[in-house]
CSV table of N, CA and C in Angstrom, one decimal:
chain,number,residue,atom,x,y,z
A,1,UNK,N,0.8,-1.2,0.0
A,1,UNK,CA,0.0,0.0,0.0
A,1,UNK,C,0.9,1.2,0.0
A,2,UNK,N,0.3,2.4,-0.3
A,2,UNK,CA,1.0,3.6,-0.4
A,2,UNK,C,0.1,4.8,-0.4
A,3,UNK,N,0.6,6.0,-0.2
A,3,UNK,CA,-0.1,7.2,-0.3
A,3,UNK,C,-0.2,7.8,-1.7
A,4,UNK,N,-1.4,8.4,-2.0
A,4,UNK,CA,-1.6,9.0,-3.3
A,4,UNK,C,-0.5,10.0,-3.6
A,5,UNK,N,0.0,10.1,-4.8
A,5,UNK,CA,1.1,11.1,-5.2
A,5,UNK,C,2.4,10.8,-4.7
A,6,UNK,N,2.6,9.6,-4.0
A,6,UNK,CA,3.9,9.3,-3.4
A,6,UNK,C,4.6,8.1,-4.2
A,7,UNK,N,5.9,8.2,-4.4
A,7,UNK,CA,6.6,7.1,-5.0
A,7,UNK,C,6.6,5.9,-4.0
A,8,UNK,N,6.5,4.7,-4.5
A,8,UNK,CA,6.6,3.5,-3.8
A,8,UNK,C,7.6,2.5,-4.5
A,9,UNK,N,8.3,1.7,-3.8
A,9,UNK,CA,9.1,0.6,-4.4
A,9,UNK,C,8.3,-0.7,-4.4
A,10,UNK,N,8.1,-1.2,-5.5
A,10,UNK,CA,7.4,-2.5,-5.7
A,10,UNK,C,8.5,-3.6,-5.9
A,11,UNK,N,8.3,-4.8,-5.3
A,11,UNK,CA,9.3,-5.8,-5.5
A,11,UNK,C,8.6,-7.2,-5.7
A,12,UNK,N,9.3,-8.0,-6.4
A,12,UNK,CA,8.8,-9.4,-6.7
A,12,UNK,C,10.0,-10.3,-6.8
A,13,UNK,N,9.8,-11.6,-6.5
A,13,UNK,CA,10.9,-12.6,-6.7
A,13,UNK,C,10.5,-13.5,-7.8
A,14,UNK,N,11.4,-13.7,-8.7
A,14,UNK,CA,11.2,-14.6,-9.8
A,14,UNK,C,12.0,-15.9,-9.6
A,15,UNK,N,11.3,-17.1,-9.5
A,15,UNK,CA,11.9,-18.4,-9.3
A,15,UNK,C,11.5,-19.3,-10.4
A,16,UNK,N,12.4,-20.3,-10.6
A,16,UNK,CA,12.0,-21.4,-11.5
A,16,UNK,C,11.2,-22.5,-10.8
A,17,UNK,N,10.9,-23.5,-11.6
A,17,UNK,CA,10.0,-24.6,-11.0
A,17,UNK,C,10.7,-25.3,-9.8
A,18,UNK,N,12.0,-25.2,-9.7
A,18,UNK,CA,12.7,-25.8,-8.5
A,18,UNK,C,12.9,-24.8,-7.4
A,19,UNK,N,12.2,-23.6,-7.5
A,19,UNK,CA,12.4,-22.6,-6.5
A,19,UNK,C,13.8,-21.9,-6.4
A,20,UNK,N,14.5,-22.0,-7.5
A,20,UNK,CA,15.8,-21.4,-7.6
A,20,UNK,C,15.6,-20.0,-8.3
A,21,UNK,N,16.4,-19.0,-7.8
A,21,UNK,CA,16.3,-17.7,-8.3
A,21,UNK,C,16.6,-17.6,-9.8
A,22,UNK,N,15.9,-16.7,-10.5
A,22,UNK,CA,16.2,-16.4,-11.9
A,22,UNK,C,16.7,-15.0,-12.0
A,23,UNK,N,18.0,-14.8,-12.4
A,23,UNK,CA,18.6,-13.5,-12.4
A,23,UNK,C,18.6,-12.9,-13.8
A,24,UNK,N,18.7,-11.6,-13.8
A,24,UNK,CA,18.9,-10.8,-15.1
A,24,UNK,C,17.7,-10.9,-16.0
A,25,UNK,N,16.5,-10.9,-15.4
A,25,UNK,CA,15.3,-11.0,-16.2
A,25,UNK,C,14.4,-9.7,-15.9
A,26,UNK,N,13.6,-9.3,-16.8
A,26,UNK,CA,12.8,-8.1,-16.6
A,26,UNK,C,11.4,-8.5,-16.1
A,27,UNK,N,11.0,-7.9,-15.0
A,27,UNK,CA,9.7,-8.1,-14.5
A,27,UNK,C,8.9,-6.8,-14.6
A,28,UNK,N,7.6,-6.9,-15.0
A,28,UNK,CA,6.8,-5.7,-15.2
A,28,UNK,C,5.7,-5.6,-14.1
A,29,UNK,N,5.5,-4.4,-13.6
A,29,UNK,CA,4.5,-4.1,-12.5
A,29,UNK,C,3.5,-3.1,-13.1
A,30,UNK,N,2.2,-3.5,-13.1
A,30,UNK,CA,1.2,-2.6,-13.7
A,30,UNK,C,0.1,-2.4,-12.6
A,31,UNK,N,-0.1,-1.2,-12.2
A,31,UNK,CA,-1.1,-0.8,-11.2
A,31,UNK,C,-2.2,-0.2,-12.0
A,32,UNK,N,-3.4,-0.8,-12.0
A,32,UNK,CA,-4.6,-0.3,-12.7
A,32,UNK,C,-4.2,0.2,-14.1
A,33,UNK,N,-4.6,1.5,-14.3
A,33,UNK,CA,-4.4,2.1,-15.6
A,33,UNK,C,-3.1,2.9,-15.7
A,34,UNK,N,-2.2,2.9,-14.7
A,34,UNK,CA,-1.0,3.6,-14.8
A,34,UNK,C,0.0,2.9,-15.7
A,35,UNK,N,0.9,3.6,-16.3
A,35,UNK,CA,1.9,3.0,-17.2
A,35,UNK,C,2.8,2.0,-16.4
A,36,UNK,N,3.0,0.9,-17.0
A,36,UNK,CA,3.8,-0.2,-16.3
A,36,UNK,C,5.3,0.3,-16.0
A,37,UNK,N,5.8,-0.2,-14.9
A,37,UNK,CA,7.2,0.1,-14.6
A,37,UNK,C,7.9,-1.3,-14.5
A,38,UNK,N,9.2,-1.3,-14.7
A,38,UNK,CA,9.9,-2.6,-14.8
A,38,UNK,C,11.1,-2.6,-13.9
A,39,UNK,N,11.5,-3.8,-13.5
A,39,UNK,CA,12.7,-4.0,-12.7
A,39,UNK,C,13.4,-5.2,-13.2
A,40,UNK,N,14.7,-5.3,-13.0
A,40,UNK,CA,15.5,-6.4,-13.4
A,40,UNK,C,15.9,-7.3,-12.2
A,41,UNK,N,15.7,-8.6,-12.3
A,41,UNK,CA,16.0,-9.4,-11.2
A,41,UNK,C,17.5,-9.5,-10.9
A,42,UNK,N,17.8,-9.5,-9.6
A,42,UNK,CA,19.2,-9.6,-9.2
A,42,UNK,C,19.6,-11.1,-9.0
A,43,UNK,N,20.7,-11.4,-8.4
A,43,UNK,CA,21.1,-12.8,-8.2
A,43,UNK,C,20.2,-13.6,-7.3
A,44,UNK,N,19.4,-12.9,-6.5
A,44,UNK,CA,18.4,-13.6,-5.6
A,44,UNK,C,17.1,-13.7,-6.3
A,45,UNK,N,17.0,-13.2,-7.6
A,45,UNK,CA,15.7,-13.3,-8.3
A,45,UNK,C,14.8,-12.2,-8.0
A,46,UNK,N,15.2,-11.1,-7.2
A,46,UNK,CA,14.4,-10.0,-6.8
A,46,UNK,C,14.5,-8.9,-7.8
A,47,UNK,N,13.3,-8.4,-8.2
A,47,UNK,CA,13.2,-7.2,-9.1
A,47,UNK,C,12.5,-6.1,-8.3
A,48,UNK,N,13.0,-4.9,-8.4
A,48,UNK,CA,12.4,-3.8,-7.7
A,48,UNK,C,12.2,-2.7,-8.7
A,49,UNK,N,11.0,-2.0,-8.6
A,49,UNK,CA,10.7,-0.9,-9.5
A,49,UNK,C,10.0,0.2,-8.7
A,50,UNK,N,10.3,1.5,-9.0
A,50,UNK,CA,9.7,2.6,-8.3
A,50,UNK,C,8.5,3.1,-9.1
A,51,UNK,N,7.4,3.3,-8.5
A,51,UNK,CA,6.2,3.8,-9.1
A,51,UNK,C,5.6,5.0,-8.3
A,52,UNK,N,5.4,6.1,-9.0
A,52,UNK,CA,4.7,7.2,-8.4
A,52,UNK,C,3.2,7.0,-8.5
A,53,UNK,N,2.5,7.1,-7.4
A,53,UNK,CA,1.1,6.8,-7.3
A,53,UNK,C,0.3,8.0,-7.7
A,54,UNK,N,0.3,8.3,-9.0
A,54,UNK,CA,-0.6,9.4,-9.5
A,54,UNK,C,-2.0,8.9,-9.8
A,55,UNK,N,-2.6,8.5,-8.6
A,55,UNK,CA,-3.9,7.9,-8.7
A,55,UNK,C,-4.7,8.2,-7.4
A,56,UNK,N,-6.0,8.3,-7.5
A,56,UNK,CA,-6.8,8.7,-6.3
A,56,UNK,C,-6.8,7.5,-5.3
A,57,UNK,N,-6.9,7.8,-4.0
A,57,UNK,CA,-7.0,6.8,-3.0
A,57,UNK,C,-8.0,5.7,-3.4
A,58,UNK,N,-7.7,4.5,-3.1
A,58,UNK,CA,-8.7,3.4,-3.4
A,58,UNK,C,-7.9,2.1,-3.4
A,59,UNK,N,-8.6,1.0,-3.8
A,59,UNK,CA,-8.0,-0.3,-4.0
A,59,UNK,C,-8.0,-0.6,-5.4
A,60,UNK,N,-6.8,-1.0,-5.9
A,60,UNK,CA,-6.6,-1.2,-7.4
A,60,UNK,C,-5.9,-2.6,-7.6
A,61,UNK,N,-6.1,-3.1,-8.8
A,61,UNK,CA,-5.4,-4.3,-9.1
A,61,UNK,C,-3.9,-4.0,-9.5
A,62,UNK,N,-3.1,-4.9,-9.0
A,62,UNK,CA,-1.6,-4.8,-9.3
A,62,UNK,C,-1.3,-6.1,-10.0
A,63,UNK,N,-0.7,-6.0,-11.2
A,63,UNK,CA,-0.3,-7.2,-11.9
A,63,UNK,C,1.2,-7.2,-12.0
A,64,UNK,N,1.8,-8.3,-11.7
A,64,UNK,CA,3.3,-8.5,-11.8
A,64,UNK,C,3.5,-9.6,-12.8
A,65,UNK,N,4.3,-9.3,-13.9
A,65,UNK,CA,4.4,-10.3,-14.9
A,65,UNK,C,5.9,-10.4,-15.4
A,66,UNK,N,6.1,-11.6,-16.0
A,66,UNK,CA,7.4,-11.9,-16.6
A,66,UNK,C,7.0,-12.5,-18.0
A,67,UNK,N,7.6,-12.0,-19.0
A,67,UNK,CA,7.3,-12.5,-20.4
A,67,UNK,C,8.3,-13.7,-20.7
A,68,UNK,N,7.9,-14.6,-21.4
A,68,UNK,CA,8.8,-15.7,-21.9
A,68,UNK,C,10.0,-15.1,-22.5
A,69,UNK,N,11.1,-15.8,-22.3
A,69,UNK,CA,12.4,-15.3,-22.9
A,69,UNK,C,13.1,-16.4,-23.7
A,70,UNK,N,12.5,-17.5,-23.9
A,70,UNK,CA,13.1,-18.6,-24.6
A,70,UNK,C,13.7,-19.6,-23.7
A,71,UNK,N,14.1,-19.2,-22.5
A,71,UNK,CA,14.6,-20.1,-21.5
A,71,UNK,C,13.5,-20.5,-20.5
A,72,UNK,N,12.7,-19.5,-20.2
A,72,UNK,CA,11.6,-19.7,-19.2
A,72,UNK,C,10.3,-19.2,-19.8
A,73,UNK,N,9.2,-19.8,-19.4
A,73,UNK,CA,7.9,-19.5,-19.8
A,73,UNK,C,7.4,-18.2,-19.1
A,74,UNK,N,6.3,-17.7,-19.6
A,74,UNK,CA,5.7,-16.5,-19.0
A,74,UNK,C,5.1,-16.8,-17.6
A,75,UNK,N,5.0,-15.8,-16.8
A,75,UNK,CA,4.4,-16.0,-15.5
A,75,UNK,C,3.8,-14.6,-15.1
A,76,UNK,N,2.7,-14.7,-14.4
A,76,UNK,CA,2.1,-13.5,-13.8
A,76,UNK,C,1.2,-13.7,-12.6
A,77,UNK,N,1.1,-12.7,-11.8
A,77,UNK,CA,0.2,-12.8,-10.6
A,77,UNK,C,-0.4,-11.5,-10.4
A,78,UNK,N,-1.6,-11.5,-9.9
A,78,UNK,CA,-2.3,-10.2,-9.6
A,78,UNK,C,-2.7,-10.2,-8.1
A,79,UNK,N,-2.8,-9.0,-7.6
A,79,UNK,CA,-3.2,-8.8,-6.2
A,79,UNK,C,-3.8,-7.5,-6.1
A,80,UNK,N,-4.4,-7.2,-4.9
A,80,UNK,CA,-5.0,-5.8,-4.7
A,80,UNK,C,-3.9,-4.9,-4.0
A,81,UNK,N,-3.9,-3.7,-4.4
A,81,UNK,CA,-3.0,-2.7,-3.9
A,81,UNK,C,-3.8,-1.5,-3.4
A,82,UNK,N,-3.6,-1.1,-2.1
A,82,UNK,CA,-4.3,0.0,-1.5
A,82,UNK,C,-3.5,1.3,-1.6
A,83,UNK,N,-4.2,2.3,-2.2
A,83,UNK,CA,-3.6,3.7,-2.2
A,83,UNK,C,-4.3,4.5,-1.2
């Protein structure tokens, strides 16, 4: 969650089917109708992206996704995010 008009850091961990970290891959974070932001996974599989919450207070869908890159298939998850 975060305050309206405030930047927040979003994070996600990308793992393979054996729960091992996947490094150097781009993960996209999309909050409702705001432009997506991206982060690159580190050696632990964690991607972080900063998003300014230029949106009215409320509860919005947040989708985190990874596109297929030839080595790994696509993956996505959605959750609610409170502003």
